[in-house]
Short mmCIF file of C-alpha atoms and ligand atoms in Angstrom, two decimals:
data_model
loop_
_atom_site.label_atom_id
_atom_site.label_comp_id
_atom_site.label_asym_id
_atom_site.label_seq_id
_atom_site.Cartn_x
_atom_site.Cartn_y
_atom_site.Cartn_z
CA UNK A 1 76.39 68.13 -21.06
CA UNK A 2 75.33 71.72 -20.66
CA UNK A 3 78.17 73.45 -18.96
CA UNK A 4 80.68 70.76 -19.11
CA UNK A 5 83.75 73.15 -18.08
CA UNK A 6 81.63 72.96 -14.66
CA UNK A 7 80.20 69.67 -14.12
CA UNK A 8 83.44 67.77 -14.55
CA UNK A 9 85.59 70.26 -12.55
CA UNK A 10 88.22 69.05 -10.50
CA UNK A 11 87.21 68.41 -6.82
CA UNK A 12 90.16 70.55 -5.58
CA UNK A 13 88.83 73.33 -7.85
CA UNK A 14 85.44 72.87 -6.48
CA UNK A 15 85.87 73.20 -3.34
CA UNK A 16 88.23 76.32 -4.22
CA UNK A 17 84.68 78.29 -5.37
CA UNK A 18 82.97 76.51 -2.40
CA UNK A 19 85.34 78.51 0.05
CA UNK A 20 84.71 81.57 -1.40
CA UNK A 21 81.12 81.85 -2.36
CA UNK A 22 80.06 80.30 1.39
CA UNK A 23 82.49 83.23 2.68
CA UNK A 24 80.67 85.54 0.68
CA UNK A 25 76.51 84.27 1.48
CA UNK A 26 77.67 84.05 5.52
CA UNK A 27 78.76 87.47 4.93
CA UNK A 28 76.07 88.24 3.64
CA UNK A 29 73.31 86.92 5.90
CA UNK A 30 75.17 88.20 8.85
CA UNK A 31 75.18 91.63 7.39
CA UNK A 32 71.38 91.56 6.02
CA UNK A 33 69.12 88.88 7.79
CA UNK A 34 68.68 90.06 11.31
CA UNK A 35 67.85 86.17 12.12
CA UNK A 36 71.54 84.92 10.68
CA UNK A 37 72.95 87.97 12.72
CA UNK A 38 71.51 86.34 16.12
CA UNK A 39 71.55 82.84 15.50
CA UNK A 40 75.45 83.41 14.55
CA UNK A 41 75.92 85.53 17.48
CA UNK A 42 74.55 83.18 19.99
CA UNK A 43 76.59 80.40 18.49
CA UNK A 44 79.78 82.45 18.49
CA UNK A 45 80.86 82.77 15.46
CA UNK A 46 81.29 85.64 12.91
CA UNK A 47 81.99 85.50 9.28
CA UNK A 48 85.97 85.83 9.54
CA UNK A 49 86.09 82.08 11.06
CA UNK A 50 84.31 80.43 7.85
CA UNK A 51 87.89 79.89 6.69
CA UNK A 52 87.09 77.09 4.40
CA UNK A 53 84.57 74.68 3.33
CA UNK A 54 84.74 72.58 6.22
CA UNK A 55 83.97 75.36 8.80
CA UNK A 56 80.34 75.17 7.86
CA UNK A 57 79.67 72.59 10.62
CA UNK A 58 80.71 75.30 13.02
CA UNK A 59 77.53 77.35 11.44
CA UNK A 60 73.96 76.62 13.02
CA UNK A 61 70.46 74.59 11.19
CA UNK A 62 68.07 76.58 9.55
CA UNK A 63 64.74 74.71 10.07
CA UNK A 64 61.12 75.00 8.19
CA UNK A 65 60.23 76.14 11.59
CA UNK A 66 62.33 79.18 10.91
CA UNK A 67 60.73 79.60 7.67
CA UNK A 68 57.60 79.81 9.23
CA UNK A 69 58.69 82.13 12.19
CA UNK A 70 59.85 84.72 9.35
CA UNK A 71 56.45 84.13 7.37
CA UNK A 72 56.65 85.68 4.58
CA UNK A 73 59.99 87.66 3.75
CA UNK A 74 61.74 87.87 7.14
CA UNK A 75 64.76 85.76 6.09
CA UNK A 76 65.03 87.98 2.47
CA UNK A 77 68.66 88.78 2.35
CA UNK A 78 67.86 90.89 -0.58
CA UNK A 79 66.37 94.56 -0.65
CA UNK A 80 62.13 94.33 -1.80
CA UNK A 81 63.33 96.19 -4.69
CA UNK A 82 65.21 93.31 -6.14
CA UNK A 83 62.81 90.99 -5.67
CA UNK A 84 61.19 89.55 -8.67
CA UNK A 85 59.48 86.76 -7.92
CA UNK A 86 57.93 84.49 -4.53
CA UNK A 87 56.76 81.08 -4.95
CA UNK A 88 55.28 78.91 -2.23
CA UNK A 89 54.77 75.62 -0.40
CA UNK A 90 52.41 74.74 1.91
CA UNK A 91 53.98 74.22 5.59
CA UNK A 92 52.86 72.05 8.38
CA UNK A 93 50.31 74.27 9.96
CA UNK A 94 48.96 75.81 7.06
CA UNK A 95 51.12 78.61 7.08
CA UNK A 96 53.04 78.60 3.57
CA UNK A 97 56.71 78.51 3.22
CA UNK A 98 57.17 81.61 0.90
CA UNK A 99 60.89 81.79 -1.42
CA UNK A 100 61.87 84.57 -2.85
CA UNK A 101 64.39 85.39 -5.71
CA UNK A 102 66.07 88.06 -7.58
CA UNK A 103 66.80 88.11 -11.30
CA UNK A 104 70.23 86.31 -10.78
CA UNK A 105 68.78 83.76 -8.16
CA UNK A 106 66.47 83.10 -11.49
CA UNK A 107 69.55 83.26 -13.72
CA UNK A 108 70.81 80.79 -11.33
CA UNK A 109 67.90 78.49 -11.41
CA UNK A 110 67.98 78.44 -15.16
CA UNK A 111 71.38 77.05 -15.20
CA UNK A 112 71.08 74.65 -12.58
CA UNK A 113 67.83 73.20 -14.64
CA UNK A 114 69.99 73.34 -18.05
CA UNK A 115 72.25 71.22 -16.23
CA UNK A 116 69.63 68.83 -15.58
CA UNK A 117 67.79 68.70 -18.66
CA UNK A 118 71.41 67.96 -19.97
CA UNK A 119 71.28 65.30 -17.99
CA UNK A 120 68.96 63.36 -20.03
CA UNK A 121 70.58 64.85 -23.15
CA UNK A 122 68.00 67.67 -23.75
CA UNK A 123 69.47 69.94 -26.74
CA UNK A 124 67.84 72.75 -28.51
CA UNK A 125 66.27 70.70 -31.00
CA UNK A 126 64.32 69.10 -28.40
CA UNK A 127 60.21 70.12 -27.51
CA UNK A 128 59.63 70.05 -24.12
CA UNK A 129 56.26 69.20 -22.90
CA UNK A 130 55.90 70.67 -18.89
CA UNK A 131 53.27 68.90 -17.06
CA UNK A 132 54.62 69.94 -13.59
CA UNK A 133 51.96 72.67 -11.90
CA UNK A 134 52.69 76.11 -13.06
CA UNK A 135 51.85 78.86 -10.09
CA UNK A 136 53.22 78.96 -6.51
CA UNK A 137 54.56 75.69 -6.58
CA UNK A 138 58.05 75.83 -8.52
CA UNK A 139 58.18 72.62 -10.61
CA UNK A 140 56.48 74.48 -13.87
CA UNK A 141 58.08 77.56 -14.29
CA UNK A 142 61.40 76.10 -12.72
CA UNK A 143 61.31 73.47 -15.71
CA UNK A 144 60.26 76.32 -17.78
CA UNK A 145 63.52 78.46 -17.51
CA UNK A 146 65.77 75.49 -17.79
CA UNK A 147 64.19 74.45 -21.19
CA UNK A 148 64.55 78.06 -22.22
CA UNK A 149 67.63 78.18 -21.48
CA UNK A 150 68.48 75.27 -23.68
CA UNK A 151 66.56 76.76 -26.29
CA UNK A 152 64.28 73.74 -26.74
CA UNK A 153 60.42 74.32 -27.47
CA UNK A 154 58.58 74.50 -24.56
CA UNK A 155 55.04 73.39 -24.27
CA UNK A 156 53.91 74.87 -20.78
CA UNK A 157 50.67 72.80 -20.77
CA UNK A 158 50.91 72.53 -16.75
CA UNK A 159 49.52 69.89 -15.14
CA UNK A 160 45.93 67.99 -15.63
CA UNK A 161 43.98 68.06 -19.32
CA UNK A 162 45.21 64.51 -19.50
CA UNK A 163 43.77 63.72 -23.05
CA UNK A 164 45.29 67.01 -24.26
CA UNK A 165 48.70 66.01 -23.42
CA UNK A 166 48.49 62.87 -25.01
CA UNK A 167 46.93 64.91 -28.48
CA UNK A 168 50.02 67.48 -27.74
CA UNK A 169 52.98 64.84 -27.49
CA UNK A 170 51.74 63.28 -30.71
CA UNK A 171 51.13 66.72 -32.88
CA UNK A 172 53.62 68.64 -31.90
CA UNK A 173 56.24 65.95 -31.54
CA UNK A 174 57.06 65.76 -28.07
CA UNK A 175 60.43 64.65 -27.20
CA UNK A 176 61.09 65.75 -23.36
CA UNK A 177 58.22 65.27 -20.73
CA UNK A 178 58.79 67.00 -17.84
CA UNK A 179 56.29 65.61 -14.69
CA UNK A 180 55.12 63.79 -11.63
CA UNK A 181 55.83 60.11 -11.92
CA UNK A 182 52.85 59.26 -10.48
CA UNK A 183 50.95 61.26 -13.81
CA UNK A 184 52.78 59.45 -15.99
CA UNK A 185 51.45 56.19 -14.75
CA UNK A 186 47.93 58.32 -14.83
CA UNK A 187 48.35 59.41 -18.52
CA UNK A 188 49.32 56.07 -19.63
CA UNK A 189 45.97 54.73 -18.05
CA UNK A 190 44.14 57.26 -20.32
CA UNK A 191 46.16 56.89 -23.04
CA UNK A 192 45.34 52.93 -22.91
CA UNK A 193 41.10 53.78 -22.52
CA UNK A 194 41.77 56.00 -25.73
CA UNK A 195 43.42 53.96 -28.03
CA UNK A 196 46.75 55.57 -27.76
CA UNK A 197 49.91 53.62 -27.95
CA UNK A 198 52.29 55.93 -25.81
CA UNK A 199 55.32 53.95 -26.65
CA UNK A 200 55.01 55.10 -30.58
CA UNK A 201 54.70 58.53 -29.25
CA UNK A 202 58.42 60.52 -29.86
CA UNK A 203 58.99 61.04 -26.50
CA UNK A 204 62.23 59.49 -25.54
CA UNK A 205 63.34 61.00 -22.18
CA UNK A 206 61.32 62.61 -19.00
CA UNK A 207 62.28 64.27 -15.74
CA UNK A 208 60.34 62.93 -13.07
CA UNK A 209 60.25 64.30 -9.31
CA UNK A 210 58.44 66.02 -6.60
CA UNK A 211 57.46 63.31 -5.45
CA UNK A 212 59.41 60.13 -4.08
CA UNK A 213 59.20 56.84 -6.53
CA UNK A 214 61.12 53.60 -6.20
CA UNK A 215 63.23 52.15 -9.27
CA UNK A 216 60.73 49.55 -9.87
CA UNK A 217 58.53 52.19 -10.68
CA UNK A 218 61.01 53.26 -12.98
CA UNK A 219 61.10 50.45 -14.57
CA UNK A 220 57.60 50.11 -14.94
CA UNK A 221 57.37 53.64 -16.47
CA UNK A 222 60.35 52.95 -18.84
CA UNK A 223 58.76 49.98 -20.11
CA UNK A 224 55.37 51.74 -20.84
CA UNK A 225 56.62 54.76 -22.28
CA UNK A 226 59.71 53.32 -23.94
CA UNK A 227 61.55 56.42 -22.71
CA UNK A 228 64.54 56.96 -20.38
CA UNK A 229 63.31 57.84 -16.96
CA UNK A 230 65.56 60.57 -14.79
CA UNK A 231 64.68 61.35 -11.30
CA UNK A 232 65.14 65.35 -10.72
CA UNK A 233 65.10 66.32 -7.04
CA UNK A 234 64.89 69.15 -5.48
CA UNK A 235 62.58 71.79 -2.88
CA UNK A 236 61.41 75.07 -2.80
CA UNK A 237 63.78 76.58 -0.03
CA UNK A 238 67.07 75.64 -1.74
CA UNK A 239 65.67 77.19 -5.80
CA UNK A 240 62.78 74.25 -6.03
CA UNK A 241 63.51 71.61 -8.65
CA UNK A 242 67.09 71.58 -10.02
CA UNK A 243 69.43 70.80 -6.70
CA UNK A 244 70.33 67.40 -8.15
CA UNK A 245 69.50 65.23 -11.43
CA UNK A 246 70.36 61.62 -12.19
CA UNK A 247 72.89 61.48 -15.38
CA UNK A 248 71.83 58.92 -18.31
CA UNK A 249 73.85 56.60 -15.58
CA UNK A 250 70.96 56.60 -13.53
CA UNK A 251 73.34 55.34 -10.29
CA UNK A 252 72.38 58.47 -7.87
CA UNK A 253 71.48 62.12 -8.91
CA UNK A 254 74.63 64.68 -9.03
CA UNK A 255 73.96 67.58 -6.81
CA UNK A 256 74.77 71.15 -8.77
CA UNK A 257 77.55 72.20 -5.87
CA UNK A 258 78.94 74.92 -7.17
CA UNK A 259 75.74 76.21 -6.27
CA UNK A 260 74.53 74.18 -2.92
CA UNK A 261 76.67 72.59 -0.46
CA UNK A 262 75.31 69.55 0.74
CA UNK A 263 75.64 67.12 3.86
CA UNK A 264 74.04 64.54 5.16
CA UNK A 265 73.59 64.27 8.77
CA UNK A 266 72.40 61.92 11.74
CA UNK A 267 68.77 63.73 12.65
CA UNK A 268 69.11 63.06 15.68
CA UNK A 269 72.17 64.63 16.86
CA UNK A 270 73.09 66.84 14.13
CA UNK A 271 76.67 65.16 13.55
CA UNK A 272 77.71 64.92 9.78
CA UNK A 273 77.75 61.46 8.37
CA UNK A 274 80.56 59.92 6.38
CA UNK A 275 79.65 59.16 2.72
CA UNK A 276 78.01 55.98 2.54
CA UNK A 277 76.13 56.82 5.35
CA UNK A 278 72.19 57.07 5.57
CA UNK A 279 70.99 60.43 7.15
CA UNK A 280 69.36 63.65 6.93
CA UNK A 281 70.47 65.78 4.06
CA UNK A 282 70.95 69.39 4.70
CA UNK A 283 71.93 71.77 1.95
CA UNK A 284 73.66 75.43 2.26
CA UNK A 285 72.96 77.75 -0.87
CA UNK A 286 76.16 79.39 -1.63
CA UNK A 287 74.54 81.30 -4.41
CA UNK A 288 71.57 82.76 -4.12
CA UNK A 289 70.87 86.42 -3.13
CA UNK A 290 67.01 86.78 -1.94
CA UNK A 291 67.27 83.18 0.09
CA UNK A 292 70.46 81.59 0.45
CA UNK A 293 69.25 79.20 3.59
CA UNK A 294 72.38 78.22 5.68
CA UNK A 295 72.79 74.29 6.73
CA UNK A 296 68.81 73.87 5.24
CA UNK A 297 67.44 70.62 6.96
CA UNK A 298 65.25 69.05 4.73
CA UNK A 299 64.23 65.88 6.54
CA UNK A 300 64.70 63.86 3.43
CA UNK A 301 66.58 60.70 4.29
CA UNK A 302 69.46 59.92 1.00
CA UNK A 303 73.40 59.13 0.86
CA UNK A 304 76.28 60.55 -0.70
CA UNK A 305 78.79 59.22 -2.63
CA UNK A 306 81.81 60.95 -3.64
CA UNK A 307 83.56 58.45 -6.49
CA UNK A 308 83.56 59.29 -9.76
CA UNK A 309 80.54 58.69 -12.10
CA UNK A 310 80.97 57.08 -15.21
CA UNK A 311 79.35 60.38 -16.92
CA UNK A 312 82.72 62.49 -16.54
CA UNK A 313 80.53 64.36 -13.70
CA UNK A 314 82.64 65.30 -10.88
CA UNK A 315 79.65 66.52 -8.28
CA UNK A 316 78.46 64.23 -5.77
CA UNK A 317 75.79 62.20 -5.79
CA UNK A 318 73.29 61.27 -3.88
CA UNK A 319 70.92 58.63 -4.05
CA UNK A 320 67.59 58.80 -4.67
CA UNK A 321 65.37 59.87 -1.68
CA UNK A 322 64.82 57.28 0.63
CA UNK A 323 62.19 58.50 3.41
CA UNK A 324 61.50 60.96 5.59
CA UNK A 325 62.26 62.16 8.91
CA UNK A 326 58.82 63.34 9.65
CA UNK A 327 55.67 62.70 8.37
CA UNK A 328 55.35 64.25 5.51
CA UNK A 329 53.18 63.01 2.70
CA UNK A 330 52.70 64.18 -0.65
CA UNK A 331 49.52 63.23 -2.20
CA UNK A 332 49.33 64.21 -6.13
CA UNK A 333 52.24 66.77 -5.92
CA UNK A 334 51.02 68.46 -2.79
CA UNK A 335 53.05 68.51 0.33
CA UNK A 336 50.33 67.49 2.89
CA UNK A 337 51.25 66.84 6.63
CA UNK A 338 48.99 65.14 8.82
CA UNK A 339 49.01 67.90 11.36
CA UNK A 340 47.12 70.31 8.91
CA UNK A 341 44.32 67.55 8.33
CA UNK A 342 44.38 67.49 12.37
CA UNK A 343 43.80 71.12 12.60
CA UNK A 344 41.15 71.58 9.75
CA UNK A 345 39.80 68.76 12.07
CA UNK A 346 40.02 70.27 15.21
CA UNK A 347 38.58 73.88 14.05
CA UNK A 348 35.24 72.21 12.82
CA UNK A 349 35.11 70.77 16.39
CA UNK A 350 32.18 68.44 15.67
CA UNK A 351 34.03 65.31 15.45
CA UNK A 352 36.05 62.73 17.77
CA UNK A 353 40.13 62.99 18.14
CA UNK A 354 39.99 59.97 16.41
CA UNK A 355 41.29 60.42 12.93
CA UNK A 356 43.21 58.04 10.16
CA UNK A 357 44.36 58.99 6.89
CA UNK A 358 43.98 55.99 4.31
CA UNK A 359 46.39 56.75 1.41
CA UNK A 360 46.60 54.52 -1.84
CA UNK A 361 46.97 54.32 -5.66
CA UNK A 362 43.80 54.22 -7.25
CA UNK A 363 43.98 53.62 -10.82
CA UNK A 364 47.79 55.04 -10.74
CA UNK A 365 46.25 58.39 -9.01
CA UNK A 366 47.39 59.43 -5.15
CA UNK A 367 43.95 58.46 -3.33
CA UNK A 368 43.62 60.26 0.29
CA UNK A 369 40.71 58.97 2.57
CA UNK A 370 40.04 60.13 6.02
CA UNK A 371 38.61 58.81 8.74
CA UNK A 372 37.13 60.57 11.86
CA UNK A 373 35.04 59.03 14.89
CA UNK A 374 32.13 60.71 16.15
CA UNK A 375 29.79 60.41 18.86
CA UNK A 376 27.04 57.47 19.08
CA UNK A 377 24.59 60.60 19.68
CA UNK A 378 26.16 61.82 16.21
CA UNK A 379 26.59 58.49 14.57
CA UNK A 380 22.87 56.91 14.99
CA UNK A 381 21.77 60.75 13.45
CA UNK A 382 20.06 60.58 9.92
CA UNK A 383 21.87 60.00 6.94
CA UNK A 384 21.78 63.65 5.46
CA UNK A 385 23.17 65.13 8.59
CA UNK A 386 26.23 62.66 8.57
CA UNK A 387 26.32 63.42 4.64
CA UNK A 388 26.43 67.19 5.13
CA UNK A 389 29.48 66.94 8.15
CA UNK A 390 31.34 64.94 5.37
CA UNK A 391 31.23 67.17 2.83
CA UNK A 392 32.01 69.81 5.38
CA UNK A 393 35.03 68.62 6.25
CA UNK A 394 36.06 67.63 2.58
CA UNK A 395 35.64 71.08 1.40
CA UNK A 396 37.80 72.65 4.40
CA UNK A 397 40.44 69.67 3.78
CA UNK A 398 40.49 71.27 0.06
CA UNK A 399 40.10 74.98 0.69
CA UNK A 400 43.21 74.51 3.07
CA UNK A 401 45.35 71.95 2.38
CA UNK A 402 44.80 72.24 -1.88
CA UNK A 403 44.17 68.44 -1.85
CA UNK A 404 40.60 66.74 -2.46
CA UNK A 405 40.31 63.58 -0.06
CA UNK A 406 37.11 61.03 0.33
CA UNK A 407 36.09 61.57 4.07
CA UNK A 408 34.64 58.71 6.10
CA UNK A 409 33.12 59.11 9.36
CA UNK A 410 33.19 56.24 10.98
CA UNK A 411 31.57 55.00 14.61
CA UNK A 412 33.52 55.32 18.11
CA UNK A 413 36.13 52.93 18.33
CA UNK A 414 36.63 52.11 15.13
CA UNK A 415 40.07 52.86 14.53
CA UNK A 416 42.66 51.17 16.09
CA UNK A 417 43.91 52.61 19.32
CA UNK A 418 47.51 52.72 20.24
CA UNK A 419 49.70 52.96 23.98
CA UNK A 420 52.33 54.57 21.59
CA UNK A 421 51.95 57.40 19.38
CA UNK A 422 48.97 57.34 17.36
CA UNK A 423 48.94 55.69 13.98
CA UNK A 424 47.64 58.59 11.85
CA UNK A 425 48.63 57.14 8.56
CA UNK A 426 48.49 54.10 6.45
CA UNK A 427 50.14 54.42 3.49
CA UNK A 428 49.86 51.85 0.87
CA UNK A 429 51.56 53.45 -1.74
CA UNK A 430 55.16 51.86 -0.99
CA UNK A 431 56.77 55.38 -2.35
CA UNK A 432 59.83 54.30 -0.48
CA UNK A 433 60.55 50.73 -1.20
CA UNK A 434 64.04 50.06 -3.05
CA UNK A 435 64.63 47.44 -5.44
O1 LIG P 501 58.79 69.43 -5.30
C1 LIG P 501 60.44 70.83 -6.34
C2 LIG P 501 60.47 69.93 -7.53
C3 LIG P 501 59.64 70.18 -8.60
C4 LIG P 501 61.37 68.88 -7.58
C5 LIG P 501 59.69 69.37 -9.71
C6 LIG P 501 61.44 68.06 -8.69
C7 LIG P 501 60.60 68.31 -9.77
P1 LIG P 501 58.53 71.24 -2.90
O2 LIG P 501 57.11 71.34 -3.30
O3 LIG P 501 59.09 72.27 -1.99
O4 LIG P 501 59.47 71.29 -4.17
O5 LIG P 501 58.73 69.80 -2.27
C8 LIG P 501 60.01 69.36 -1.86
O6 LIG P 501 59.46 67.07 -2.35
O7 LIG P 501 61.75 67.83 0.26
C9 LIG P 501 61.10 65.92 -1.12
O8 LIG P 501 60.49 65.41 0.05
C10 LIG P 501 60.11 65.81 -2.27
N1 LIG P 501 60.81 65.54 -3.53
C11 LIG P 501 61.17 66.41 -4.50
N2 LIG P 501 61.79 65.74 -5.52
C12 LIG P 501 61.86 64.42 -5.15
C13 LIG P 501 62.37 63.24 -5.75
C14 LIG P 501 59.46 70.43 -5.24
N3 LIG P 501 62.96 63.23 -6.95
C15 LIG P 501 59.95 67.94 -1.34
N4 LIG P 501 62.25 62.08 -5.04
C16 LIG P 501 61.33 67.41 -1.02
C17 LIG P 501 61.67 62.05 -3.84
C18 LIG P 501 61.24 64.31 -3.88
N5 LIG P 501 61.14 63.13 -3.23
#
């Protein structure tokens, strides 16, 4: 365990710092975000009536809406000056999501990922090989600190260079893998067409997230690999990953809370569930200084469960991520929402409302096809003109959205019409499916 004195703290003594560091970020938000100051006002309430840990249901949502109305530092509660780092997400519209933090909100995310590589029993004599995308998105360099922190090697390879990671885990001894699970199915494909047996490599534990799996897929990656498989959750507007982390139990991931509240909520009328219950989870960061996000709604569907784990970990757990409340897809670690794809479709104007996004595994790799009516006049056109509006589109789709998809345009009436709403997406993937 990495900071035992604070991961098997008594629940009375949790909720103790609870009261007193969400005191201190409503304070704070009130005082320095002139959003916080309105949305409070309009609600009625001030700081002074967060008197303990179960006022925050008297506090408003913050949405990704918001996020995007504040585009890019609007909701900072920190002066520029402290600011020392932004990374991003892409939103619904296209407009990114943009986090900020300051050197303790960093400080902060190092600890929270210690925690977690703890979890799978990461020490410093450990090499950590980081295949999550280093850049704007915050799996990489969120891994990164954590490792550092532990003082393990780390091996910031970054994602792709597939036969280079394989080389890398078997030279330099890799014992932690840090990505996707979906790439771990991918580089045991490769590993297989190049003669590599991955379960002699020395890897024994990885930290997979980003990206929602089932638990037969963990079992189907343990088995390969021969490794223990952890799911780490967590998203970009609450410190990105390092919010929660299964323990070696594996029986739900333990959510850091001396750090973020969290609740789980029905989405449709806002009401806080009852452990057990399956709803919206919503997290408060009671923390951080550049974005501490009040009552975050994150539209991922989970449930919490407040008994003791077997571990000695006294922080609730949720368990693993079970849908979502919108249509959100994420398609080789990229958030993609079918509304962008819509709007990249609209603004080339030259084909039907008529769209369908086909998404499947393709040789364990996140396959996205589209396909768009067009006009009979369009459709009976030669080949090369047809050709060129594909490859059009495909390179907008990319150029926006950071995801390459396989575009099919396809005659009127092809795809299936509906008297409801629309049925943009087919996903064959079965991310979600339990047991
Ligand atoms: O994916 C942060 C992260 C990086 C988590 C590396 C874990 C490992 P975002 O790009 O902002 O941040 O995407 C956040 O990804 O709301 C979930 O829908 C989904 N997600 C993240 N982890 C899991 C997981 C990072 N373990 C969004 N299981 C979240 C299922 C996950 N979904």
């Amino acid at each position: 365990m990495w900071n035992p004195e604070v991961e098997t703290m008594s629940r009375s003594d949790l909720a103790k710092i609870q009261t007193e560091r969400l005191q201190k970020t409503v304070a704070r938000v009130y005082q320095n975000v002139p959003f916080y100051r309105q949305k409070f006002d309009e609600a009625g309430i001030k700081p002074e009536d967060i008197k303990s840990v179960a006022d925050i249901t008297k506090l408003p949502f913050t949405t990704k809406q918001d996020l995007r109305d504040n585009y890019p530092f609007n909701l900072f509660a920190a002066p520029q000056e402290e600011i020392v780092r932004v990374h991003a997400s892409s939103g619904t519209t296209g407009k990114m999501t943009v986090v900020g933090y300051t050197k303790n909100d960093i400080n902060t995310w190092a600890e929270v990922m210690a925690r977690t590589l703890g979890c799978g029993e990461v020490t410093k004599k450990d090499i950590v090989q980081i295949a999550y995308g280093y850049g704007l998105f915050t799996g990489g360099l969120g891994v990164h600190y954590g490792a550092e922190r532990v003082g393990a090697i780390v091996v910031p390879i970054s994602g792709g260079n597939t036969k280079r990671q394989l080389q890398i885990m078997k030279d330099f001894g890799t014992t932690a893998l840090a990505c996707t699970p979906s790439y771990t199915l991918y580089m045991a494909e490769e590993a297989a067409e190049n003669g590599v047996n991955i379960k002699d490599l020395p890897v024994k534990v990885g930290f997979f997230g980003a990206e929602p799996w089932s638990n037969n897929m963990r079992r189907d990656i343990e088995e390969m690999w021969n490794i223990k498989a952890i799911d780490i959750y967590g998203l970009s507007e609450i410190i990105g990953p390092g919010v929660s982390s299964e323990c070696l139990e594996q029986d739900g991931l333990h959510v850091w809370e001396d750090h973020f509240i969290v609740e789980v909520i029905d989405p449709e009328t806002g009401e806080v569930l009852p452990d057990g219950s399956k709803g919206e989870l919503v997290f408060t960061c009671i923390t951080k200084e550049a974005l501490p996000l009040i009552r975050y709604r994150t539209r991922d569907i989970s449930i919490l469960n407040h008994e003791k784990c077997a571990c000695g970990r006294t922080h609730v757990r949720m368990h693993r991520v079970m849908g979502r409340t919108d249509d959100m897809l994420i398609i080789r670690g990229v958030n993609v929402f079918p509304s962008q794809i819509e709007s990249v479709l609209l603004e080339i104007g030259e084909t039907e409302p008529h769209y369908q996004l086909i998404v499947d595994r393709e040789g364990n790799l996140d396959d996205l096809e589209i396909w768009v009516e067009v006009s009979e006049r369009l459709f009976s056109d030669e080949v090369r003109r047809l050709e060129e509006l594909e490859a059009k589109i495909r390179r907008e789709i990319l150029s926006v959205l950071g995801v390459s998809a396989r575009v099919k345009l396809v005659e009127p009436k092809t795809i299936a019409r509906s008297e409801g709403k629309a049925k943009r997406v087919i996903d064959r993937r079965d991310v979600y499916r339990q047991e």
